[in-house]
Coordinates of C-alpha atoms in Angstrom, one line a residue:
X1 CA 0.0 0.0 0.0
X2 CA 1.5 3.3 -1.0
X3 CA 1.6 6.3 1.2
X4 CA 0.4 8.5 -1.6
X5 CA -3.4 8.8 -1.7
X6 CA -5.3 10.8 -4.1
X7 CA -8.3 12.9 -3.2
X8 CA -10.7 10.2 -4.3
X9 CA -9.4 7.7 -1.7
X10 CA -9.6 10.3 1.0
X11 CA -13.2 11.0 0.0
X12 CA -14.1 7.3 0.2
X13 CA -12.6 7.1 3.7
X14 CA -14.5 10.1 4.8
X15 CA -17.8 8.8 3.5
X16 CA -17.4 5.4 5.2
X17 CA -16.5 7.1 8.5
X18 CA -19.7 9.2 8.4
X19 CA -21.9 6.2 8.0
X20 CA -20.6 4.6 11.3
X21 CA -22.6 5.0 14.5
X22 CA -21.6 7.9 16.7
X23 CA -20.1 7.0 20.1
X24 CA -20.8 10.3 21.7
X25 CA -24.1 12.2 22.0
X26 CA -24.8 14.5 19.1
X27 CA -27.6 16.8 18.2
X28 CA -27.8 16.6 14.4
X29 CA -31.4 16.9 13.0
X30 CA -30.5 14.6 10.2
X31 CA -29.9 11.5 12.3
X32 CA -31.4 8.4 10.7
X33 CA -34.0 6.5 12.7
X34 CA -34.3 2.7 11.9
X35 CA -33.3 3.1 8.3
X36 CA -31.7 5.4 5.8
X37 CA -35.2 6.2 4.4
X38 CA -36.2 7.7 7.8
X39 CA -33.7 10.5 7.9
X40 CA -35.2 13.9 8.8
X41 CA -34.2 16.5 6.3
X42 CA -35.8 19.5 7.9
X43 CA -36.5 20.8 11.5
X44 CA -40.2 19.9 10.9
X45 CA -39.3 16.3 10.0
X46 CA -37.0 16.1 13.0
X47 CA -39.9 17.3 15.2
X48 CA -42.2 14.7 13.7
X49 CA -39.6 12.0 14.6
X50 CA -39.4 13.3 18.1
X51 CA -43.2 13.2 18.4
X52 CA -43.2 9.6 17.1
X53 CA -40.7 8.6 19.7
X54 CA -42.7 10.3 22.5
X55 CA -45.8 8.4 21.4
X56 CA -43.8 5.1 21.1
X57 CA -42.6 5.7 24.7
X58 CA -46.2 6.3 25.9
X59 CA -47.3 3.2 24.0
X60 CA -44.7 1.1 25.8
X61 CA -46.0 2.1 29.2
X62 CA -49.6 1.5 28.0
X63 CA -48.7 -2.0 26.9
X64 CA -47.0 -2.7 30.3
X65 CA -50.1 -1.4 32.2
X66 CA -52.4 -3.3 29.9
X67 CA -50.5 -6.5 30.5
X68 CA -50.6 -6.0 34.2
X69 CA -54.4 -5.4 34.2
X70 CA -54.9 -8.5 31.9
X71 CA -52.8 -10.6 34.3
X72 CA -54.8 -9.4 37.2
X73 CA -58.1 -10.2 35.4
X74 CA -56.9 -13.6 34.4
X75 CA -55.8 -14.5 37.9
X76 CA -59.2 -13.3 39.3
X77 CA -61.0 -15.5 36.8
X78 CA -58.8 -18.4 37.7
X79 CA -59.4 -18.0 41.4
X80 CA -63.2 -18.0 40.7
X81 CA -63.2 -21.2 38.8
X82 CA -65.1 -24.1 40.2
X83 CA -63.6 -27.5 40.3
X84 CA -65.3 -30.8 40.0
X85 CA -64.3 -33.6 42.4
X86 CA -63.9 -36.9 40.6
X87 CA -65.4 -40.0 42.4
X88 CA -62.7 -41.8 44.2
X89 CA -60.5 -38.7 44.7
X90 CA -60.2 -36.9 48.0
X91 CA -62.7 -33.9 48.1
X92 CA -61.2 -30.4 48.3
X93 CA -62.6 -29.9 51.8
X94 CA -60.7 -32.9 53.1
X95 CA -57.5 -31.9 51.3
X96 CA -57.7 -28.5 52.9
X97 CA -58.4 -29.9 56.4
X98 CA -55.4 -32.2 56.1
X99 CA -53.1 -29.7 54.4
X100 CA -50.0 -29.0 56.4
X101 CA -50.3 -25.3 55.5
X102 CA -53.9 -25.2 56.8
X103 CA -54.6 -23.8 60.3
X104 CA -57.9 -24.2 62.2
X105 CA -59.2 -20.8 63.4
X106 CA -62.4 -19.3 64.6
X107 CA -64.0 -16.6 62.6
X108 CA -66.2 -14.2 64.5
X109 CA -68.6 -11.8 62.8
X110 CA -71.4 -9.9 64.5
X111 CA -71.2 -12.2 67.5
X112 CA -71.5 -15.4 65.4
X113 CA -68.6 -17.8 65.6
X114 CA -67.6 -20.3 63.0
X115 CA -64.7 -22.7 62.8
X116 CA -62.7 -22.3 59.6
X117 CA -59.5 -23.6 58.1
X118 CA -57.2 -21.0 56.7
X119 CA -54.8 -22.2 54.1
X120 CA -51.6 -20.5 53.0
X121 CA -51.1 -20.3 49.3
X122 CA -48.4 -22.7 48.0
X123 CA -45.6 -20.8 46.3
X124 CA -44.8 -23.5 43.7
X125 CA -48.3 -23.6 42.2
X126 CA -48.1 -23.4 38.4
X127 CA -51.1 -22.1 36.6
X128 CA -52.3 -24.3 33.8
X129 CA -51.9 -23.4 30.1
X130 CA -55.2 -21.9 28.8
X131 CA -56.1 -21.2 25.2
X132 CA -58.1 -18.1 26.3
X133 CA -55.1 -16.6 28.1
X134 CA -51.7 -17.8 27.0
X135 CA -51.8 -16.8 23.3
X136 CA -52.9 -13.3 24.3
X137 CA -50.1 -13.1 26.9
X138 CA -47.6 -14.2 24.2
X139 CA -48.8 -11.5 21.8
X140 CA -48.6 -8.8 24.5
X141 CA -45.1 -9.9 25.5
X142 CA -44.0 -9.8 21.9
X143 CA -45.4 -6.3 21.3
X144 CA -43.8 -5.1 24.6
X145 CA -40.4 -6.5 23.5
X146 CA -40.7 -5.2 20.0
X147 CA -41.6 -1.6 21.2
X148 CA -38.8 -1.7 23.8
X149 CA -36.3 -2.8 21.1
X150 CA -37.4 0.1 18.9
X151 CA -36.9 2.5 21.8
X152 CA -33.5 1.0 22.5
X153 CA -32.5 1.5 18.8
X154 CA -33.6 5.1 18.9
X155 CA -31.4 5.7 22.0
X156 CA -28.5 3.9 20.4
X157 CA -28.4 6.6 17.7
X158 CA -26.8 8.8 20.4
X159 CA -29.0 11.7 19.2
X160 CA -29.8 13.9 22.2
X161 CA -33.3 14.7 20.9
X162 CA -34.2 11.1 20.4
X163 CA -32.9 10.2 23.8
X164 CA -34.9 12.9 25.5
X165 CA -38.0 12.0 23.5
X166 CA -37.8 8.3 24.7
X167 CA -37.3 9.5 28.3
X168 CA -40.2 12.0 27.9
X169 CA -42.5 9.3 26.4
X170 CA -41.7 7.0 29.3
X171 CA -42.3 9.8 31.8
X172 CA -45.7 10.7 30.2
X173 CA -46.8 7.1 29.9
X174 CA -45.9 6.4 33.5
X175 CA -47.7 9.6 34.5
X176 CA -50.8 8.4 32.7
X177 CA -51.0 4.7 33.6
X178 CA -48.1 4.0 36.0
X179 CA -50.6 3.3 38.8
X180 CA -51.8 0.3 36.9
X181 CA -48.4 -1.2 36.3
X182 CA -47.0 -3.4 39.0
X183 CA -43.4 -4.6 38.6
X184 CA -44.3 -8.0 40.0
X185 CA -46.2 -8.9 36.8

């Protein structure tokens, strides 16, 4: 390789360097988002991209809250299910009374006493697969992951405006529906 480079070679090196991802925050309004076709070419287009990222951040929090509410509804429905005791099997009442986690107690209400058995929930109880629940859960999880990856890719552009838009959308989404989202779900 010769030390003499003509201007054409220098231009090619400069072009390839510009297409690399920035490793420091920058504030260019022409930063591509997701593809070369989505490159704002005016302040209005950049503002539109920022608004899109705000809405995407809000949608992310809405999806998380929606999933938490759905999980709560599904659990409530499961707890209200009635079970049929098969002949020859131990009835649920007998299982509860002999359960090592069950404790006999007296319940008093308005002067009336009743003997009851209080059973602690088993921690290793797995909920059964249900056609009415699990496909919907899988779709919700896929949407949540997809939106979170899109937000991550926007932040990885290292564009300050995009970064602040993602944070702003997350803030606004949490402000709107954060009370419905529980990190345990």
